[in-house]
Amino acid sequence: MTSRSDVAKIIDHTLLKPEATTADVEALVAEAKDLGVLAVCVSPSMLPLSDTGDLVVATVVGFPSGQVKPEIKAAETERAVADGADEVDMVINIGQAIAGDYDAVEADIRGVVNASGDALVKVIIESAALSDEQIVEVSRRAEAAGADFVKTSTGFHPAGGASAHAVALMRETVGDRLGVKASGGIRTVEAAEEMIAAGASRLGLSGSAAILAGLSD
């Protein structure tokens, strides 16, 4: 079994529900500090955050559909970084990937990377909506565009969230050059451990406390 401390160090403690309030986000930050996780991930309208201590602050761009013009994603990224985001999780244009327009997908990602300054960029590929071949090619394009991570899911797509199969495929494609973030529907210790075993180096969790409670050092 993976140790509690090891898992805590790779968790993005996440609250992206559209009905979340400022008070909810303040509670998320307080809980994240208490749990000892790596990061919090919140909607860009919630930035800047206060009293984050040593927490990494992550936000989302083009979320959750990805169907936003590239220049808007870039501008959203610039604003998020100005508002204190250390990391930006951007959603690709999933329709472009399905249509095979990978040059457009890569350009979209590159625009966010170029706008991100020193912030780390994670590319949400919505793997449950893509074929294996599409997952591989989008992961390659994310690396070519200069991204730091590929990420499975928004957690909002009806096709589903993270799968160990997709994580393993992404890890095989990017090797140890990029991080792989598993996110979306990870609600049990077993699921978290399965994602880590498949190659995930970061976990996006809304139920971090329950998962960590099932682990020990």
N, CA and C of each residue as an Amber inpcrd file, in Angstrom:
protein
   651
   0.8370000  -1.2080000   0.0000000   0.0000000   0.0000000   0.0000000
   0.8690000   1.2540000   0.0000000   0.4790000   2.2500000  -0.7730000
   1.1750000   3.5230000  -0.8140000   0.9930000   4.2460000   0.5140000
   2.0330000   4.9700000   0.9430000   1.9380000   5.6500000   2.2330000
   1.1120000   6.9290000   2.1200000   0.5160000   7.3150000   3.2310000
  -0.2940000   8.5280000   3.2640000   0.5150000   9.7460000   2.8720000
   1.7220000   9.8760000   3.4100000   2.5370000  11.0610000   3.1330000
   2.9280000  11.1370000   1.6680000   3.2180000   9.9920000   1.0550000
   3.5840000   9.9870000  -0.3630000   2.4140000  10.4310000  -1.2310000
   1.2170000   9.9640000  -0.8960000   0.0420000  10.3450000  -1.6810000
  -0.2830000  11.8250000  -1.4730000  -0.2120000  12.2950000  -0.2340000
  -0.5230000  13.7040000   0.0510000   0.3500000  14.6400000  -0.7780000
   1.5880000  14.2520000  -1.0090000   2.5460000  15.1040000  -1.7250000
   2.2240000  15.2670000  -3.1990000   1.2770000  14.4700000  -3.7330000
   0.9560000  14.5850000  -5.1580000  -0.5070000  14.9480000  -5.4040000
  -1.1930000  15.4090000  -4.3620000  -2.6180000  15.7300000  -4.4950000
  -2.8460000  17.2010000  -4.8200000  -3.6680000  17.4300000  -5.8580000
  -4.2800000  18.7380000  -6.0910000  -5.6810000  18.6580000  -5.4830000
  -5.8670000  19.2800000  -4.3410000  -7.1470000  19.2720000  -3.6340000
  -8.0700000  20.2470000  -4.3580000  -9.1660000  19.7280000  -4.9170000
  -9.8610000  20.4290000  -5.9950000 -11.2990000  20.7850000  -5.6560000
 -11.6860000  22.0170000  -6.0370000 -13.0810000  22.4390000  -5.9490000
 -13.3890000  23.2880000  -7.1790000 -14.1000000  22.6850000  -8.1410000
 -14.4120000  23.3660000  -9.3950000 -15.9110000  23.3770000  -9.6910000
 -16.7180000  23.0210000  -8.6980000 -18.1680000  23.0440000  -8.9020000
 -18.6170000  24.4760000  -9.1830000 -19.5090000  24.6760000 -10.1470000
 -19.9320000  26.0380000 -10.4810000 -20.6800000  26.7360000  -9.3550000
 -21.2310000  25.9580000  -8.4300000 -21.9660000  26.5810000  -7.3180000
 -21.0840000  26.8830000  -6.1140000 -19.7790000  26.6510000  -6.2180000
 -18.8730000  26.9080000  -5.0950000 -18.8540000  28.3930000  -4.7490000
 -18.8140000  28.6490000  -3.4640000 -18.7640000  30.0320000  -2.9730000
 -17.3650000  30.3540000  -2.4570000 -17.1440000  31.6280000  -2.1940000
 -15.8670000  32.0400000  -1.6150000 -15.6250000  31.3310000  -0.2850000
 -16.6660000  31.1770000   0.4970000 -16.5340000  30.4700000   1.7760000
 -16.1380000  29.0160000   1.5620000 -16.6780000  28.3900000   0.5240000
 -16.3160000  27.0100000   0.2080000 -14.8300000  26.9030000  -0.1340000
 -14.3510000  27.8610000  -0.8910000 -12.9390000  27.8520000  -1.2800000
 -12.0410000  28.1050000  -0.0730000 -12.4510000  28.9910000   0.7960000
 -11.6790000  29.2320000   2.0240000 -11.6080000  27.9560000   2.8560000
 -12.7080000  27.2260000   2.9170000 -12.7250000  25.9500000   3.6460000
 -11.8270000  24.9200000   2.9660000 -11.8050000  24.9330000   1.6310000
 -10.9360000  24.0250000   0.8750000  -9.4650000  24.2860000   1.2060000
  -9.0920000  25.5420000   1.2140000  -7.7000000  25.9030000   1.5150000
  -7.3270000  25.4800000   2.9290000  -8.2120000  25.7440000   3.8700000
  -7.9480000  25.3510000   5.2560000  -7.8040000  23.8410000   5.3800000
  -8.6720000  23.1010000   4.6960000  -8.5950000  21.6420000   4.7440000
  -7.3090000  21.1480000   4.0860000  -6.9410000  21.7610000   2.9690000
  -5.7160000  21.3600000   2.2720000  -4.4900000  21.5360000   3.1540000
  -4.4420000  22.6470000   3.8830000  -3.3140000  22.8810000   4.7990000
  -3.3060000  21.8490000   5.9130000  -4.4920000  21.5210000   6.4100000
  -4.5980000  20.5350000   7.4870000  -4.1870000  19.1440000   7.0120000
  -4.5330000  18.8130000   5.7750000  -4.2140000  17.4910000   5.2290000
  -2.7510000  17.3710000   4.8040000  -2.1240000  18.4970000   4.5480000
  -0.7340000  18.4640000   4.1140000  -0.5560000  18.0860000   2.6520000
  -1.5570000  18.4200000   1.8070000  -1.4500000  18.1060000   0.3850000
  -0.5720000  19.1310000  -0.3210000  -0.2740000  18.8430000  -1.5890000
   0.6100000  19.7230000  -2.3440000  -0.0670000  21.0130000  -2.7680000
  -1.2870000  20.8930000  -3.3230000  -1.8810000  22.0270000  -4.0340000
  -3.3820000  22.1050000  -3.8260000  -3.9210000  23.2760000  -4.1250000
  -5.3610000  23.4410000  -4.2840000  -5.6150000  23.8560000  -5.7280000
  -6.7540000  23.4160000  -6.2580000  -7.1430000  23.7870000  -7.6190000
  -8.5540000  24.3520000  -7.5770000  -8.6810000  25.6140000  -8.0050000
  -9.9620000  26.3080000  -7.9170000 -10.2510000  27.0310000  -9.2310000
 -11.4780000  27.4770000  -9.3830000 -11.8590000  28.2300000 -10.5790000
 -11.1370000  29.5750000 -10.6110000 -10.8630000  30.1020000 -11.8050000
 -10.0880000  31.3490000 -11.8930000 -10.7700000  32.5520000 -11.2670000
 -12.1040000  32.5300000 -11.2010000 -12.8090000  33.6500000 -10.5780000
 -12.5450000  33.7360000  -9.0820000 -12.0400000  32.6580000  -8.5000000
 -11.7650000  32.6320000  -7.0660000 -10.3840000  33.2090000  -6.7130000
  -9.5750000  33.4640000  -7.7040000  -8.2460000  34.0250000  -7.4660000
  -8.3260000  35.5330000  -7.3040000  -7.3930000  36.1340000  -6.5440000
  -6.3130000  35.4800000  -5.7970000  -6.8110000  34.8800000  -4.4890000
  -6.0940000  33.8600000  -4.0110000  -6.3990000  33.2350000  -2.7310000
  -5.5380000  33.8560000  -1.6400000  -6.0320000  33.7630000  -0.4260000
  -5.2640000  34.2690000   0.7090000  -5.0010000  33.1330000   1.6900000
  -3.9900000  33.3360000   2.5150000  -3.6630000  32.3860000   3.5880000
  -3.4120000  30.9710000   3.0580000  -2.6880000  30.8720000   1.9490000
  -2.4370000  29.5590000   1.3580000  -1.1900000  28.8810000   1.9330000
  -0.3870000  29.6190000   2.6760000   0.8000000  29.0060000   3.2720000
   1.7340000  28.4640000   2.2100000   2.1180000  27.1950000   2.3450000
   3.0360000  26.5690000   1.3930000   2.3190000  25.8830000   0.2340000
   1.0170000  26.0150000   0.1650000   0.2640000  25.3370000  -0.8860000
   0.5720000  25.9110000  -2.2660000   0.6760000  25.0380000  -3.2470000
   0.7050000  25.4470000  -4.6400000  -0.7210000  25.8240000  -5.0420000
  -0.8690000  26.9100000  -5.7940000  -2.1890000  27.3640000  -6.2370000
  -2.3490000  27.0520000  -7.7240000  -3.3370000  26.2240000  -8.0420000
  -3.6310000  25.8610000  -9.4260000  -5.0160000  26.3590000  -9.7980000
  -5.2000000  26.6250000 -11.0920000  -6.5090000  27.0160000 -11.6060000
  -6.7150000  26.3850000 -12.9750000  -7.8750000  26.6370000 -13.5660000
  -8.2300000  26.0240000 -14.8470000  -8.4710000  27.0940000 -15.9070000
  -8.2460000  26.7040000 -17.1710000  -8.3930000  27.6120000 -18.3080000
  -9.1780000  26.9000000 -19.4000000 -10.1430000  27.6090000 -19.9960000
 -10.9770000  27.0080000 -21.0260000 -11.8260000  25.8790000 -20.4860000
 -12.2050000  25.9820000 -19.2520000 -12.8200000  24.8860000 -18.5050000
 -14.3300000  25.0410000 -18.4710000 -15.0890000  23.9390000 -18.6100000
 -14.6350000  22.5650000 -18.8270000 -14.6890000  22.0880000 -20.2780000
 -15.2260000  22.8960000 -21.2120000 -15.4830000  22.3900000 -22.5620000
 -14.2650000  22.4140000 -23.4690000 -13.3430000  23.3500000 -23.2220000
 -12.2160000  23.5390000 -24.1270000 -12.5770000  24.3070000 -25.3850000
 -13.8610000  24.5710000 -25.5860000 -14.3190000  25.2190000 -26.8160000
 -14.2690000  26.7410000 -26.6840000 -13.0600000  27.2090000 -26.4370000
 -12.7970000  28.6370000 -26.2860000 -11.7030000  29.0000000 -27.2820000
 -11.7940000  30.1650000 -27.8950000 -10.7690000  30.5640000 -28.8610000
  -9.3870000  30.6230000 -28.1930000  -8.3410000  30.2350000 -28.9340000
  -7.0010000  30.1780000 -28.3470000  -6.5560000  31.4890000 -27.7000000
  -6.8980000  32.6160000 -28.3160000  -6.4550000  33.8940000 -27.7400000
  -7.1410000  34.1730000 -26.4000000  -8.3470000  33.6370000 -26.2240000
  -9.0420000  33.8060000 -24.9500000  -8.3860000  32.9250000 -23.8780000
  -8.0130000  31.7000000 -24.2570000  -7.2980000  30.8300000 -23.3110000
  -5.9840000  31.4750000 -22.8800000  -5.2830000  32.0690000 -23.8380000
  -4.0160000  32.7260000 -23.5050000  -4.2410000  33.9080000 -22.5720000
  -5.2590000  34.7060000 -22.8580000  -5.5570000  35.8540000 -22.0010000
  -6.0040000  35.4070000 -20.6140000  -6.7940000  34.3430000 -20.5700000
  -7.2370000  33.8000000 -19.2870000  -6.0380000  33.3110000 -18.4800000
  -5.0700000  32.7200000 -19.1680000  -3.8560000  32.2510000 -18.5110000
  -3.0700000  33.4220000 -17.9310000  -2.8770000  34.4550000 -18.7220000
  -2.1450000  35.6430000 -18.2470000  -2.7970000  36.2230000 -17.0000000
  -4.1170000  36.3210000 -17.0190000  -4.8320000  36.8800000 -15.8700000
  -4.7000000  35.9770000 -14.6570000  -4.8090000  34.6640000 -14.8720000
  -4.7120000  33.7270000 -13.7550000  -3.3380000  33.8020000 -13.0940000
  -2.2980000  33.8810000 -13.8990000  -0.9410000  33.9800000 -13.3440000
  -0.7660000  35.3010000 -12.6070000  -1.3070000  36.3850000 -13.1680000
  -1.2560000  37.6780000 -12.4920000  -2.0020000  37.6380000 -11.1700000
  -3.0240000  36.7930000 -11.0960000  -3.8160000  36.6500000  -9.8740000
  -3.2420000  35.6170000  -8.9110000  -2.0540000  35.1110000  -9.2160000
  -1.3630000  34.2610000  -8.2490000  -1.3420000  32.7790000  -8.5390000
  -1.7920000  32.3510000  -9.7200000  -1.7580000  30.9230000 -10.0380000
  -0.3220000  30.4660000 -10.2840000   0.0550000  29.3960000  -9.6160000
   1.3630000  28.7740000  -9.8410000   1.2900000  27.7300000 -10.9480000
   0.0970000  27.2040000 -11.1730000  -0.1230000  26.1670000 -12.1720000
  -1.4400000  26.4300000 -12.8930000  -1.4750000  26.0890000 -14.1820000
  -2.6590000  26.2920000 -15.0030000  -3.0140000  24.9720000 -15.6800000
  -4.2360000  24.4900000 -15.4600000  -4.7410000  23.2740000 -16.0900000
  -5.6650000  23.6930000 -17.2310000  -5.1850000  23.5670000 -18.4590000
  -5.9720000  24.0300000 -19.6160000  -6.6160000  22.8500000 -20.3380000
  -7.8330000  23.0980000 -20.8510000  -8.5640000  22.0730000 -21.5790000
  -8.3270000  22.2590000 -23.0710000  -7.9340000  21.1820000 -23.7540000
  -7.7770000  21.2590000 -25.2010000  -9.1310000  21.4360000 -25.8710000
  -9.0980000  21.7950000 -27.1500000 -10.3040000  21.7620000 -27.9660000
 -10.5080000  20.3060000 -28.3810000 -11.3830000  19.6160000 -27.6740000
 -11.5530000  18.1750000 -27.8440000 -12.0610000  17.8370000 -29.2450000
 -12.9250000  18.6820000 -29.7820000 -13.4350000  18.4650000 -31.1290000
 -12.3230000  18.4650000 -32.1650000 -11.3560000  19.3580000 -32.0080000
 -10.2240000  19.3830000 -32.9320000  -9.4280000  18.0830000 -32.8620000
  -9.2500000  17.5630000 -31.6530000  -8.5160000  16.3020000 -31.5050000
  -9.2650000  15.1560000 -32.1760000 -10.5710000  15.0930000 -31.9720000
 -11.3740000  14.0250000 -32.5650000 -11.3770000  14.1280000 -34.0910000
 -11.3490000  15.3700000 -34.6010000 -11.3290000  15.5790000 -36.0410000
  -9.9460000  15.3440000 -36.6460000  -8.9390000  15.1550000 -35.7960000
  -7.5870000  14.9170000 -36.2920000  -6.8030000  16.1760000 -36.6090000
  -7.2870000  17.3270000 -36.1730000  -6.5860000  18.5940000 -36.4370000
  -5.5880000  18.8530000 -35.3090000  -4.5520000  18.0260000 -35.2930000
  -3.5970000  18.0780000 -34.1870000  -2.7140000  19.3270000 -34.2270000
  -2.5160000  19.8910000 -35.4110000  -1.7420000  21.1320000 -35.4870000
  -2.4610000  22.2430000 -34.7230000  -3.7910000  22.2910000 -34.8560000
  -4.5700000  23.2940000 -34.1300000  -4.5260000  23.0330000 -32.6250000
  -4.5920000  21.7590000 -32.2420000  -4.4980000  21.4040000 -30.8180000
  -3.1560000  21.8580000 -30.2510000  -2.0880000  21.5850000 -30.9910000
  -0.7570000  21.9750000 -30.5160000  -0.6170000  23.4820000 -30.4220000
  -1.1410000  24.2030000 -31.4080000  -1.0580000  25.6660000 -31.3810000
  -1.8290000  26.2430000 -30.2000000  -2.9690000  25.6520000 -29.9050000
  -3.7900000  26.0760000 -28.7700000  -3.0130000  25.9170000 -27.4620000
  -2.3760000  24.7640000 -27.3120000  -1.5790000  24.5050000 -26.1040000
  -0.3970000  25.4650000 -26.0340000   0.2660000  25.6550000 -27.1580000
   1.4500000  26.5150000 -27.1790000   1.1070000  27.9450000 -26.7690000
  -0.0710000  28.3950000 -27.1750000  -0.4940000  29.7370000 -26.7950000
  -0.6020000  29.8990000 -25.2850000  -1.1260000  28.8730000 -24.6160000
  -1.2190000  28.9070000 -23.1500000   0.1690000  28.8200000 -22.5200000
   1.0030000  27.9380000 -23.0480000   2.3730000  27.8160000 -22.5310000
   3.1050000  29.1490000 -22.6440000   2.9770000  29.7980000 -23.7810000
   3.6690000  31.0720000 -23.9920000   3.1470000  32.1670000 -23.0730000
   1.8770000  32.0570000 -22.6780000   1.2680000  33.0710000 -21.8100000
   1.4610000  32.7780000 -20.3280000   2.0310000  31.6140000 -20.0130000
   2.0280000  31.1430000 -18.6250000   3.1780000  31.6600000 -17.7730000
   4.1700000  32.2990000 -18.3980000   5.3060000  32.7850000 -17.6190000
   6.0120000  31.6370000 -16.9170000   6.1750000  31.7750000 -15.6080000
   6.8390000  30.7290000 -14.8180000   5.8710000  29.6640000 -14.3190000
   4.5860000  29.8280000 -14.6130000   3.6000000  28.8680000 -14.1220000
   3.6990000  27.5530000 -14.8960000   3.4410000  26.4790000 -14.2040000
   3.4340000  25.1460000 -14.8000000   2.1190000  24.9440000 -15.5530000
   2.1740000  24.2780000 -16.7160000   0.9740000  24.0570000 -17.5300000
   0.6530000  22.5710000 -17.6070000  -0.5850000  22.2380000 -17.2300000
  -1.1030000  20.8840000 -17.3720000  -2.1590000  20.9020000 -18.4790000
  -2.1150000  19.9120000 -19.3590000  -3.0140000  19.8690000 -20.5050000
  -4.0650000  18.7840000 -20.2840000  -5.3100000  19.2040000 -20.1310000
  -6.4190000  18.2680000 -19.9220000  -6.8840000  17.7740000 -21.2810000
  -6.7180000  16.4640000 -21.5310000  -7.0170000  15.9290000 -22.8510000
  -8.3950000  15.2720000 -22.9300000  -9.0810000  15.1360000 -21.8180000
 -10.4010000  14.4770000 -21.7280000 -10.3170000  13.0790000 -22.3470000
  -9.4850000  12.2570000 -21.7440000  -9.1140000  10.9630000 -22.3210000
 -10.2890000  10.0230000 -22.5370000 -11.3230000  10.1040000 -21.7080000
 -12.4640000   9.1950000 -21.8710000 -13.2310000   9.4560000 -23.1610000
 -13.0490000  10.6460000 -23.7380000 -13.7410000  10.9900000 -24.9830000
 -12.8850000  10.7050000 -26.2140000 -11.6490000  10.2250000 -26.0210000
 -10.7130000  10.0160000 -27.1170000 -10.3720000   8.5390000 -27.2890000
  -9.9680000   8.1810000 -28.4880000  -9.4520000   6.8370000 -28.7470000
  -8.0090000   6.7510000 -28.2460000  -7.4870000   5.5410000 -28.1680000
  -6.1000000   5.3740000 -27.7430000  -5.1580000   6.1470000 -28.6600000
  -5.3970000   6.0810000 -29.9610000  -4.5400000   6.7780000 -30.9170000
  -4.5950000   8.2830000 -30.7000000  -5.7830000   8.7950000 -30.4070000
  -5.9280000  10.2310000 -30.1550000  -5.2490000  10.6360000 -28.8540000
  -5.3540000   9.7980000 -27.8250000  -4.6750000  10.0740000 -26.5550000
  -3.1700000  10.1810000 -26.7670000  -2.6230000   9.2540000 -27.5220000
  -1.1790000   9.2520000 -27.7810000  -0.7660000  10.5060000 -28.5500000
  -1.4890000  10.8340000 -29.6030000  -1.0820000  11.9760000 -30.4310000
  -1.2470000  13.3020000 -29.6920000  -2.3410000  13.4510000 -28.9410000
  -2.5190000  14.6850000 -28.1770000  -1.4350000  14.8100000 -27.1020000
  -1.0670000  13.7180000 -26.4770000   0.0070000  13.7500000 -25.4860000
   1.3240000  14.1650000 -26.1380000   1.5890000  13.6400000 -27.3310000
   2.7970000  14.0400000 -28.0680000   2.7720000  15.5340000 -28.3830000
   1.6280000  16.0050000 -28.8030000   1.5130000  17.4190000 -29.1650000
   1.6430000  18.3190000 -27.9350000   1.1350000  17.8650000 -26.8070000
   1.2990000  18.6370000 -25.5740000   2.7750000  18.7860000 -25.2260000
   3.5150000  17.7080000 -25.3670000   4.9550000  17.7680000 -25.1020000
   5.6450000  18.6960000 -26.0950000   5.2900000  18.5770000 -27.3700000
   5.9000000  19.4170000 -28.3940000   5.6280000  20.9050000 -28.1530000
   4.4660000  21.1990000 -27.5820000   4.0840000  22.5910000 -27.3190000
   4.7290000  23.1650000 -26.0610000   5.4220000  22.3230000 -25.2980000
   6.1330000  22.8090000 -24.1180000   5.3960000  22.6780000 -22.8110000
   4.3230000  21.8840000 -22.7910000   3.5750000  21.6940000 -21.5430000
   4.3930000  20.8860000 -20.5400000   3.9960000  20.9840000 -19.2830000
   4.6870000  20.2850000 -18.1990000   4.0190000  18.9790000 -17.8030000
   2.7130000  18.8920000 -18.0150000   1.9170000  17.7240000 -17.6280000
   0.8790000  17.4420000 -18.7060000   0.4800000  16.1870000 -18.8020000
  -0.7790000  15.8330000 -19.4580000  -1.7110000  15.3200000 -18.3690000
  -2.9870000  15.6020000 -18.5250000  -3.9790000  15.3050000 -17.4850000
  -5.1760000  14.6290000 -18.1250000  -5.7360000  13.6440000 -17.4460000
  -6.7740000  12.8230000 -18.0560000  -8.0720000  13.5720000 -18.3390000
  -8.5930000  14.3100000 -17.3530000 -10.0110000  14.6640000 -17.4180000
 -10.3340000  15.9410000 -16.6540000 -11.4680000  16.5480000 -17.0590000
 -12.0190000  17.6500000 -16.2770000 -12.8180000  17.1380000 -15.0830000
 -13.3680000  15.9300000 -15.2280000 -14.3020000  15.4140000 -14.2380000
 -15.7320000  15.8200000 -14.5150000 -15.9420000  16.5550000 -15.6140000
 -17.2810000  17.0460000 -15.9490000 -17.8180000  16.4480000 -17.2400000
 -17.0340000  15.6450000 -17.9530000 -17.4730000  15.1160000 -19.2430000
 -18.3170000  13.8600000 -19.0440000 -19.4200000  13.7320000 -19.7860000
 -20.2700000  12.5490000 -19.6130000 -19.5910000  11.2360000 -20.0050000
 -18.5080000  11.2990000 -20.7760000 -17.8010000  10.0700000 -21.1580000
 -17.0800000   9.4330000 -19.9790000 -16.8380000  10.2110000 -18.9280000
 -16.2000000   9.6620000 -17.7350000 -14.9200000  10.3910000 -17.3780000
 -14.2760000   9.8970000 -16.3320000 -13.0730000  10.5310000 -15.8190000
 -11.8250000   9.7260000 -16.0940000 -10.9590000   9.6510000 -15.0980000
  -9.6750000   8.9860000 -15.2610000  -9.8330000   7.4750000 -15.3430000
  -8.9420000   6.8490000 -16.1110000  -8.8350000   5.3940000 -16.1250000
  -7.3640000   5.0310000 -16.0620000  -7.0770000   3.8990000 -15.4490000
  -5.6950000   3.4490000 -15.3680000  -5.1250000   3.1940000 -16.7620000
  -5.9790000   2.7300000 -17.6720000  -5.5310000   2.4840000 -19.0380000
  -5.0420000   3.7650000 -19.6940000  -5.8260000   4.8350000 -19.5750000
  -5.4320000   6.1100000 -20.1760000  -4.1650000   6.6460000 -19.5250000
  -4.0730000   6.5490000 -18.2020000  -2.8770000   7.0150000 -17.4980000
  -1.6440000   6.2720000 -17.9990000  -1.7470000   4.9610000 -18.1200000
  -0.6130000   4.1630000 -18.5820000  -0.2100000   4.5360000 -20.0050000
  -1.1920000   4.7910000 -20.8480000  -0.9290000   5.1730000 -22.2290000
  -0.2350000   6.5390000 -22.2920000  -0.7060000   7.4620000 -21.4800000
  -0.1000000   8.7920000 -21.4300000   1.3270000   8.7150000 -20.9060000
   1.5250000   7.9210000 -19.8640000   2.8650000   7.7730000 -19.2960000
   3.8270000   7.1380000 -20.2910000   3.3420000   6.1290000 -21.0090000
   4.1790000   5.4720000 -22.0140000   4.5850000   6.4670000 -23.1040000
   3.6710000   7.3770000 -23.4360000   3.9280000   8.3440000 -24.5100000
   4.9080000   9.4300000 -24.0930000   4.7600000   9.9650000 -22.8960000
   5.6060000  11.0980000 -22.4820000   6.8140000  10.6710000 -21.6660000
   6.8880000   9.3850000 -21.3220000   8.0190000   8.9130000 -20.5350000
   8.1250000   9.6520000 -19.2080000   9.3620000   9.9620000 -18.8270000
   9.5530000  10.7140000 -17.5860000   9.8000000  12.1950000 -17.8690000
   9.5060000  12.6160000 -19.0890000   9.7650000  13.9990000 -19.4850000
   8.6660000  14.9450000 -19.0060000   7.4460000  14.4470000 -18.9150000
   6.3060000  15.2250000 -18.4440000   5.6580000  14.5120000 -17.2690000
   4.9120000  15.2580000 -16.4820000   4.0920000  14.6470000 -15.4600000
   2.7970000  14.1390000 -16.0630000   2.1510000  13.2230000 -15.3560000
   0.8260000  12.7320000 -15.7500000  -0.1070000  12.9030000 -14.5570000
  -1.1780000  13.6540000 -14.7730000  -2.1500000  13.8800000 -13.7050000
  -3.4240000  13.1040000 -13.9860000  -3.8150000  12.2740000 -13.0360000
  -5.0840000  11.5530000 -13.0980000  -6.1210000  12.3320000 -12.3150000
  -7.2390000  12.6150000 -12.9490000  -8.2720000  13.4210000 -12.3060000
  -9.6280000  13.0410000 -12.8630000 -10.6350000  13.0710000 -12.0020000
 -11.9920000  12.7630000 -12.4360000 -12.4660000  11.4140000 -11.9520000
 -13.2860000  11.4080000 -10.9150000 -13.9130000  10.1780000 -10.4470000
 -13.0530000   9.2870000  -9.5740000 -11.9530000   9.8230000  -9.0470000
 -11.0820000   9.0300000  -8.1670000 -11.5730000   9.2280000  -6.7420000
 -12.2620000   8.2300000  -6.2100000 -12.9550000   8.4240000  -4.9370000
 -12.5630000   7.4210000  -3.8580000 -11.7200000   6.4470000  -4.2030000
 -11.3390000   5.4350000  -3.2300000  -9.8240000   5.2880000  -3.1720000
  -9.3590000   4.7070000  -2.0780000  -7.9270000   4.4120000  -1.9500000
  -7.4760000   3.5070000  -3.0870000  -8.3010000   2.5130000  -3.3940000
  -7.9420000   1.5620000  -4.4420000  -7.7870000   2.2540000  -5.7890000
  -8.6920000   3.1660000  -6.0940000  -8.6110000   3.8830000  -7.3680000
  -7.3680000   4.7680000  -7.4130000  -7.0770000   5.4410000  -6.3060000
  -5.8840000   6.2970000  -6.2600000  -4.6160000   5.4790000  -6.4550000
  -4.5400000   4.3480000  -5.7780000  -3.3540000   3.5000000  -5.9060000
  -3.2300000   2.9200000  -7.3090000  -4.3740000   2.6180000  -7.9290000
  -4.3540000   2.0980000  -9.2940000  -3.7920000   3.1450000 -10.2620000
  -4.1750000   4.3970000 -10.0650000  -3.6790000   5.4680000 -10.9310000
  -2.1780000   5.6800000 -10.7440000  -1.7280000   5.6380000  -9.5090000
  -0.3050000   5.8080000  -9.2290000   0.4930000   4.6610000  -9.8410000
  -0.0150000   3.4460000  -9.6960000   0.6720000   2.2830000 -10.2650000
   0.7420000   2.3650000 -11.7830000  -0.2640000   2.9940000 -12.3970000
  -0.2950000   3.1250000 -13.8510000   0.6400000   4.2130000 -14.3640000
   1.1110000   5.0730000 -13.4590000   2.0710000   6.0970000 -13.8680000
   1.7090000   7.5260000 -13.5160000   0.6300000   7.7330000 -12.7570000
   0.2520000   9.0930000 -12.3820000   1.2430000   9.6740000 -11.3820000
   1.6850000  10.8910000 -11.6490000   2.5700000  11.5960000 -10.7270000
   1.8500000  12.7180000  -9.9930000   0.5730000  12.9270000 -10.3290000
  -0.2800000  13.8870000  -9.6320000  -1.6990000  13.3500000  -9.6610000
  -2.4430000  13.6220000  -8.5910000  -3.8440000  13.2220000  -8.5020000
  -4.7030000  14.4500000  -8.2630000  -5.7400000  14.6020000  -9.0430000
  -6.7260000  15.6420000  -8.7960000  -7.8970000  15.0390000  -8.0510000
  -8.1030000  15.4730000  -6.8090000  -9.1150000  14.8580000  -5.9420000
  -9.9870000  15.9230000  -5.2980000 -11.2860000  15.6560000  -5.2450000
 -12.1720000  16.4930000  -4.4350000 -12.3980000  15.8630000  -3.0750000
 -12.2540000  14.5270000  -3.0060000 -12.4390000  13.8110000  -1.7460000
 -11.1150000  13.3890000  -1.1310000 -10.1750000  14.3110000  -1.0740000
  -8.8290000  13.9920000  -0.5810000  -8.8380000  13.4460000   0.8370000
  -9.6540000  14.0380000   1.7030000  -9.6490000  13.6560000   3.1140000
 -10.0270000  12.1830000   3.2800000 -11.0560000  11.7400000   2.5610000
 -11.5010000  10.3600000   2.6910000 -10.4480000   9.3810000   2.1970000
  -9.7820000   9.7290000   1.1110000  -8.7440000   8.8400000   0.5820000
  -7.5460000   8.7930000   1.5220000  -7.0980000   9.9360000   1.9870000
  -5.9520000   9.9590000   2.8940000  -6.2620000   9.2620000   4.2120000
  -7.5330000   9.3180000   4.6500000  -7.9120000   8.6400000   5.8950000
  -7.7680000   7.1290000   5.7820000  -7.7950000   6.6210000   4.5460000
  -7.6560000   5.1860000   4.3410000  -6.2320000   4.7180000   4.1830000
  -5.2850000   5.6520000   4.3200000  -3.8700000   5.3340000   4.1800000
  -3.1420000   5.6040000   5.4880000  -2.0040000   4.9890000   5.6440000
  -1.1880000   5.2340000   6.8320000   0.2790000   5.2580000   6.4450000
   1.0870000   5.8670000   7.3200000   2.5340000   5.8480000   7.1610000
   3.1300000   4.7390000   8.0160000
